[in-house]
Amino acid sequence: MCDQPGKCSSNSFKFAAIQIGAGTDKALNLQRAASLVAKAAKDGAKVVSLPEYFNSPYGTEYFKLYAEKVPDGESCRSLASMARQNQIYLIGGSIPEADGDNLYNTCTIWGPTGDIIGKHRKVHLFDVSIPGKIHFQESEALTPGCSYTTFDTPFCKIGVGICYDICFAELAGVYAQKGCKVLVYPGAFSMITGPTHWELHLRSHAVDNQIYVVGAAPARVATASYVAWGHSSVVDPWGTVLIETDEKEVIVQADIGKNL
């Protein structure tokens, strides 16, 4: 593995972010996710990320209803199968996790054998109140996580945060110090914060830490109670946006390691 800032191994690899919107039918959400993951792998992706809450609608009223045990729940079984069948490293966006009396916003990470190789519980819960624009209190239903999450691949070490975690530069800095060359943030920024802050955070963390940064967002569902901004993106260590999409369902792919 190369010691130069931002560099992965000598061989670049293709990263795919699946921008998909979740409805109220969990089984259908999982089925659609599996189909898009398989398509990304067929197109050459070696590491794939789903978005935040890819298996359920985003809202405090939904978290308990859709919550599962990790790694034994329906969504985790589906994620393990996706990783194994497609021989990829899979960052499972996030799902509501039930653990005892607590609920967490949790990202699971799976290796090509279908084994779980990491779990990140969202550290910074999204509590915001802007009069006349948005009121959302994740802490009304969720418990925050308290740990860093990294995992190794044959290409490089990757660090994971979830949505509002991206707003805290210290987390990205710690990941860079730990040797991560890519940071991945499954994140459902809102229609208020997304236009102003989403790309800004992605690019600033990339430049400040000389690493690649990926934002894996859900597609926009206009009828949802919480409407996501979308705009999944991949940014290189120079702060250049290699690819950015709009709000629609799509697979975003970029080569990691070539633009250094």
Short mmCIF file of C-alpha atoms in Angstrom, two decimals:
data_model
loop_
_atom_site.label_atom_id
_atom_site.label_comp_id
_atom_site.label_asym_id
_atom_site.label_seq_id
_atom_site.Cartn_x
_atom_site.Cartn_y
_atom_site.Cartn_z
CA MET A 1 0.00 0.00 0.00
CA CYS A 2 1.31 3.41 -0.99
CA ASP A 3 2.34 5.89 1.73
CA GLN A 4 1.68 9.03 -0.30
CA PRO A 5 -1.33 11.13 0.79
CA GLY A 6 -4.56 10.14 -0.90
CA LYS A 7 -3.09 7.22 -2.81
CA CYS A 8 -4.45 3.73 -2.74
CA SER A 9 -2.68 0.69 -4.15
CA SER A 10 -1.03 0.90 -7.56
CA ASN A 11 -4.21 -0.56 -9.07
CA SER A 12 -7.22 1.73 -9.20
CA PHE A 13 -10.69 0.34 -8.58
CA LYS A 14 -14.24 1.25 -9.47
CA PHE A 15 -16.53 2.54 -6.72
CA ALA A 16 -20.30 2.66 -7.11
CA ALA A 17 -22.85 4.59 -5.05
CA ILE A 18 -26.43 3.38 -5.44
CA GLN A 19 -28.86 6.30 -5.37
CA ILE A 20 -32.20 4.69 -4.60
CA GLY A 21 -35.31 5.92 -2.80
CA ALA A 22 -37.07 3.78 -0.20
CA GLY A 23 -40.82 3.26 0.03
CA THR A 24 -42.89 1.65 2.78
CA ASP A 25 -42.52 -1.92 1.44
CA LYS A 26 -39.30 -3.22 3.00
CA ALA A 27 -39.17 -6.38 0.88
CA LEU A 28 -39.48 -4.33 -2.29
CA ASN A 29 -36.80 -1.90 -1.08
CA LEU A 30 -34.41 -4.82 -0.56
CA GLN A 31 -35.28 -6.36 -3.91
CA ARG A 32 -34.62 -3.13 -5.79
CA ALA A 33 -31.37 -2.54 -3.91
CA ALA A 34 -30.17 -6.04 -4.76
CA SER A 35 -30.94 -5.49 -8.44
CA LEU A 36 -28.96 -2.24 -8.61
CA VAL A 37 -26.04 -3.65 -6.62
CA ALA A 38 -25.83 -6.56 -9.06
CA LYS A 39 -25.87 -4.13 -11.99
CA ALA A 40 -23.06 -2.06 -10.46
CA ALA A 41 -20.96 -5.17 -9.89
CA LYS A 42 -21.60 -6.35 -13.45
CA ASP A 43 -20.32 -2.97 -14.64
CA GLY A 44 -17.08 -3.54 -12.75
CA ALA A 45 -17.57 -1.99 -9.32
CA LYS A 46 -15.45 -3.61 -6.60
CA VAL A 47 -16.77 -1.48 -3.72
CA VAL A 48 -20.44 -0.45 -3.60
CA SER A 49 -22.39 1.73 -1.20
CA LEU A 50 -26.11 2.01 -0.62
CA PRO A 51 -27.63 5.20 0.84
CA GLU A 52 -28.79 6.06 4.34
CA TYR A 53 -32.03 4.23 5.25
CA PHE A 54 -32.15 2.33 1.99
CA ASN A 55 -34.59 -0.22 3.48
CA SER A 56 -37.13 2.14 5.03
CA PRO A 57 -38.59 5.64 4.83
CA TYR A 58 -36.64 8.29 6.72
CA GLY A 59 -38.56 9.58 9.73
CA THR A 60 -38.63 9.13 13.49
CA GLU A 61 -42.06 7.53 13.16
CA TYR A 62 -40.57 4.74 11.03
CA PHE A 63 -37.41 3.81 12.93
CA LYS A 64 -38.94 1.43 15.48
CA LEU A 65 -41.30 -0.09 12.92
CA TYR A 66 -38.48 -1.01 10.54
CA ALA A 67 -35.76 -1.75 13.11
CA GLU A 68 -33.89 -5.07 12.99
CA LYS A 69 -31.22 -6.92 14.89
CA VAL A 70 -27.71 -6.76 13.42
CA PRO A 71 -26.49 -8.97 11.86
CA ASP A 72 -29.46 -11.34 12.08
CA GLY A 73 -32.27 -9.32 10.53
CA GLU A 74 -33.87 -9.53 7.10
CA SER A 75 -31.92 -6.59 5.68
CA CYS A 76 -28.57 -7.93 6.88
CA ARG A 77 -29.28 -11.32 5.35
CA SER A 78 -30.05 -9.58 2.08
CA LEU A 79 -26.87 -7.47 2.26
CA ALA A 80 -24.73 -10.53 2.98
CA SER A 81 -26.22 -12.23 -0.05
CA MET A 82 -25.59 -9.19 -2.28
CA ALA A 83 -21.92 -9.03 -1.26
CA ARG A 84 -21.37 -12.77 -1.63
CA GLN A 85 -23.19 -13.24 -4.92
CA ASN A 86 -21.46 -10.26 -6.54
CA GLN A 87 -18.04 -10.75 -4.90
CA ILE A 88 -17.81 -7.14 -3.76
CA TYR A 89 -17.20 -5.06 -0.67
CA LEU A 90 -20.62 -3.66 0.23
CA ILE A 91 -21.28 -0.65 2.44
CA GLY A 92 -24.87 -1.22 3.45
CA GLY A 93 -26.00 2.41 3.59
CA SER A 94 -27.85 2.39 6.88
CA ILE A 95 -30.83 0.72 8.52
CA PRO A 96 -32.61 1.22 11.85
CA GLU A 97 -30.92 -1.20 14.28
CA ALA A 98 -32.61 -2.56 17.41
CA ASP A 99 -30.31 -3.45 20.30
CA GLY A 100 -32.04 -4.00 23.61
CA ASP A 101 -34.09 -0.91 24.39
CA ASN A 102 -32.06 1.29 22.03
CA LEU A 103 -32.39 2.11 18.36
CA TYR A 104 -29.43 3.15 16.21
CA ASN A 105 -28.86 4.45 12.70
CA THR A 106 -26.44 1.73 11.62
CA CYS A 107 -24.29 1.03 8.59
CA THR A 108 -23.11 -2.55 8.14
CA ILE A 109 -20.16 -3.46 5.92
CA TRP A 110 -19.80 -6.78 4.13
CA GLY A 111 -16.91 -8.57 2.46
CA PRO A 112 -16.96 -10.62 -0.75
CA THR A 113 -17.53 -13.80 1.27
CA GLY A 114 -20.76 -12.39 2.68
CA ASP A 115 -19.29 -11.94 6.15
CA ILE A 116 -19.88 -8.76 8.12
CA ILE A 117 -16.56 -6.89 8.46
CA GLY A 118 -17.69 -3.66 10.10
CA LYS A 119 -20.53 -1.76 11.72
CA HIS A 120 -20.88 1.99 12.15
CA ARG A 121 -23.52 3.55 14.35
CA LYS A 122 -24.19 7.18 13.45
CA VAL A 123 -22.31 9.27 16.00
CA HIS A 124 -23.84 12.70 15.39
CA LEU A 125 -27.64 12.61 15.37
CA PHE A 126 -29.44 15.10 13.15
CA ASP A 127 -31.37 17.56 15.30
CA VAL A 128 -32.38 20.70 13.44
CA SER A 129 -35.08 23.32 13.80
CA ILE A 130 -35.24 26.17 11.27
CA PRO A 131 -38.56 28.00 11.69
CA GLY A 132 -40.67 27.80 8.58
CA LYS A 133 -38.27 25.43 6.83
CA ILE A 134 -37.45 22.19 8.66
CA HIS A 135 -37.84 20.55 12.06
CA PHE A 136 -36.32 17.13 12.57
CA GLN A 137 -35.11 15.55 15.82
CA GLU A 138 -33.37 12.23 15.27
CA SER A 139 -32.52 12.07 18.96
CA GLU A 140 -36.23 11.67 19.79
CA ALA A 141 -35.95 8.06 18.65
CA LEU A 142 -32.27 7.12 18.29
CA THR A 143 -29.20 6.59 20.46
CA PRO A 144 -25.87 7.88 19.11
CA GLY A 145 -22.94 5.63 18.35
CA CYS A 146 -19.54 6.28 19.88
CA SER A 147 -16.84 4.74 17.70
CA TYR A 148 -14.85 5.12 14.51
CA THR A 149 -15.34 2.56 11.77
CA THR A 150 -12.76 1.56 9.17
CA PHE A 151 -12.24 -1.54 7.07
CA ASP A 152 -9.48 -2.87 4.84
CA THR A 153 -9.74 -3.90 1.21
CA PRO A 154 -7.05 -5.05 -1.24
CA PHE A 155 -7.16 -1.50 -2.63
CA CYS A 156 -6.98 0.69 0.48
CA LYS A 157 -8.44 1.35 3.91
CA ILE A 158 -11.89 2.97 3.91
CA GLY A 159 -13.60 4.99 6.65
CA VAL A 160 -17.35 5.29 7.12
CA GLY A 161 -19.63 7.98 8.54
CA ILE A 162 -23.38 8.51 8.22
CA CYS A 163 -25.00 11.73 7.02
CA TYR A 164 -24.61 14.35 9.79
CA ASP A 165 -21.27 12.78 10.73
CA ILE A 166 -19.93 14.58 7.65
CA CYS A 167 -20.51 17.94 9.35
CA PHE A 168 -17.73 17.25 11.85
CA ALA A 169 -14.29 17.72 10.30
CA GLU A 170 -12.56 16.06 13.25
CA LEU A 171 -14.04 12.68 12.31
CA ALA A 172 -12.65 12.90 8.78
CA GLY A 173 -9.28 13.99 10.16
CA VAL A 174 -9.09 11.00 12.50
CA TYR A 175 -9.91 8.66 9.63
CA ALA A 176 -7.12 10.18 7.54
CA GLN A 177 -4.70 9.75 10.45
CA LYS A 178 -5.75 6.12 10.69
CA GLY A 179 -4.64 5.61 7.08
CA CYS A 180 -7.96 5.79 5.23
CA LYS A 181 -7.66 6.80 1.58
CA VAL A 182 -11.41 6.88 0.95
CA LEU A 183 -14.23 8.17 3.17
CA VAL A 184 -17.80 7.11 2.48
CA TYR A 185 -20.83 8.94 3.85
CA PRO A 186 -24.24 7.42 3.17
CA GLY A 187 -26.34 10.51 3.76
CA ALA A 188 -29.86 11.83 3.28
CA PHE A 189 -29.33 15.59 3.37
CA SER A 190 -32.55 17.58 3.27
CA MET A 191 -33.83 20.00 0.65
CA ILE A 192 -32.76 22.81 3.01
CA THR A 193 -29.23 21.72 3.96
CA GLY A 194 -28.38 19.78 0.80
CA PRO A 195 -28.07 22.63 -1.71
CA THR A 196 -25.85 24.62 0.64
CA HIS A 197 -23.74 22.09 2.54
CA TRP A 198 -23.61 18.65 0.84
CA GLU A 199 -20.98 19.32 -1.83
CA LEU A 200 -19.18 21.79 0.43
CA HIS A 201 -18.52 19.12 3.07
CA LEU A 202 -17.55 16.47 0.53
CA ARG A 203 -15.00 18.72 -1.18
CA SER A 204 -13.59 20.28 1.99
CA HIS A 205 -12.89 16.90 3.62
CA ALA A 206 -11.26 15.67 0.41
CA VAL A 207 -8.93 18.67 0.14
CA ASP A 208 -8.17 19.00 3.85
CA ASN A 209 -7.21 15.34 4.20
CA GLN A 210 -5.97 14.59 0.66
CA ILE A 211 -8.32 11.63 0.24
CA TYR A 212 -11.28 10.55 -1.85
CA VAL A 213 -14.73 11.27 -0.40
CA VAL A 214 -17.96 9.62 -1.53
CA GLY A 215 -21.46 10.84 -0.70
CA ALA A 216 -24.05 8.08 -1.20
CA ALA A 217 -27.48 9.72 -1.10
CA PRO A 218 -30.99 8.35 -1.53
CA ALA A 219 -33.01 9.28 -4.59
CA ARG A 220 -35.65 11.91 -4.00
CA VAL A 221 -39.15 10.73 -3.18
CA ALA A 222 -41.29 13.85 -3.54
CA THR A 223 -44.24 12.38 -1.63
CA ALA A 224 -42.18 11.36 1.43
CA SER A 225 -42.50 13.16 4.77
CA TYR A 226 -38.75 13.79 4.62
CA VAL A 227 -37.56 14.71 1.12
CA ALA A 228 -33.90 14.03 0.37
CA TRP A 229 -31.61 16.22 -1.72
CA GLY A 230 -29.95 13.35 -3.59
CA HIS A 231 -26.85 14.37 -5.59
CA SER A 232 -24.61 11.39 -4.85
CA SER A 233 -21.02 12.37 -5.64
CA VAL A 234 -17.40 11.25 -5.72
CA VAL A 235 -14.67 13.81 -5.00
CA ASP A 236 -10.92 13.32 -5.47
CA PRO A 237 -8.11 14.59 -3.18
CA TRP A 238 -7.75 17.75 -5.28
CA GLY A 239 -11.35 18.63 -4.45
CA THR A 240 -12.52 17.93 -7.97
CA VAL A 241 -16.01 16.46 -8.26
CA LEU A 242 -15.37 13.42 -10.45
CA ILE A 243 -19.06 12.70 -10.80
CA GLU A 244 -22.29 14.09 -9.36
CA THR A 245 -25.83 13.12 -10.18
CA ASP A 246 -29.17 14.84 -9.67
CA GLU A 247 -32.10 13.62 -7.54
CA LYS A 248 -33.19 10.62 -9.63
CA GLU A 249 -32.54 6.91 -9.06
CA VAL A 250 -29.18 6.06 -10.61
CA ILE A 251 -25.87 4.28 -10.10
CA VAL A 252 -22.94 6.69 -9.68
CA GLN A 253 -19.56 5.15 -10.57
CA ALA A 254 -16.02 6.50 -10.52
CA ASP A 255 -12.50 5.13 -10.75
CA ILE A 256 -10.65 5.62 -7.46
CA GLY A 257 -6.89 6.11 -7.71
CA LYS A 258 -6.46 7.56 -11.19
CA ASN A 259 -6.79 11.29 -10.54
CA LEU A 260 -3.96 11.94 -8.11
#
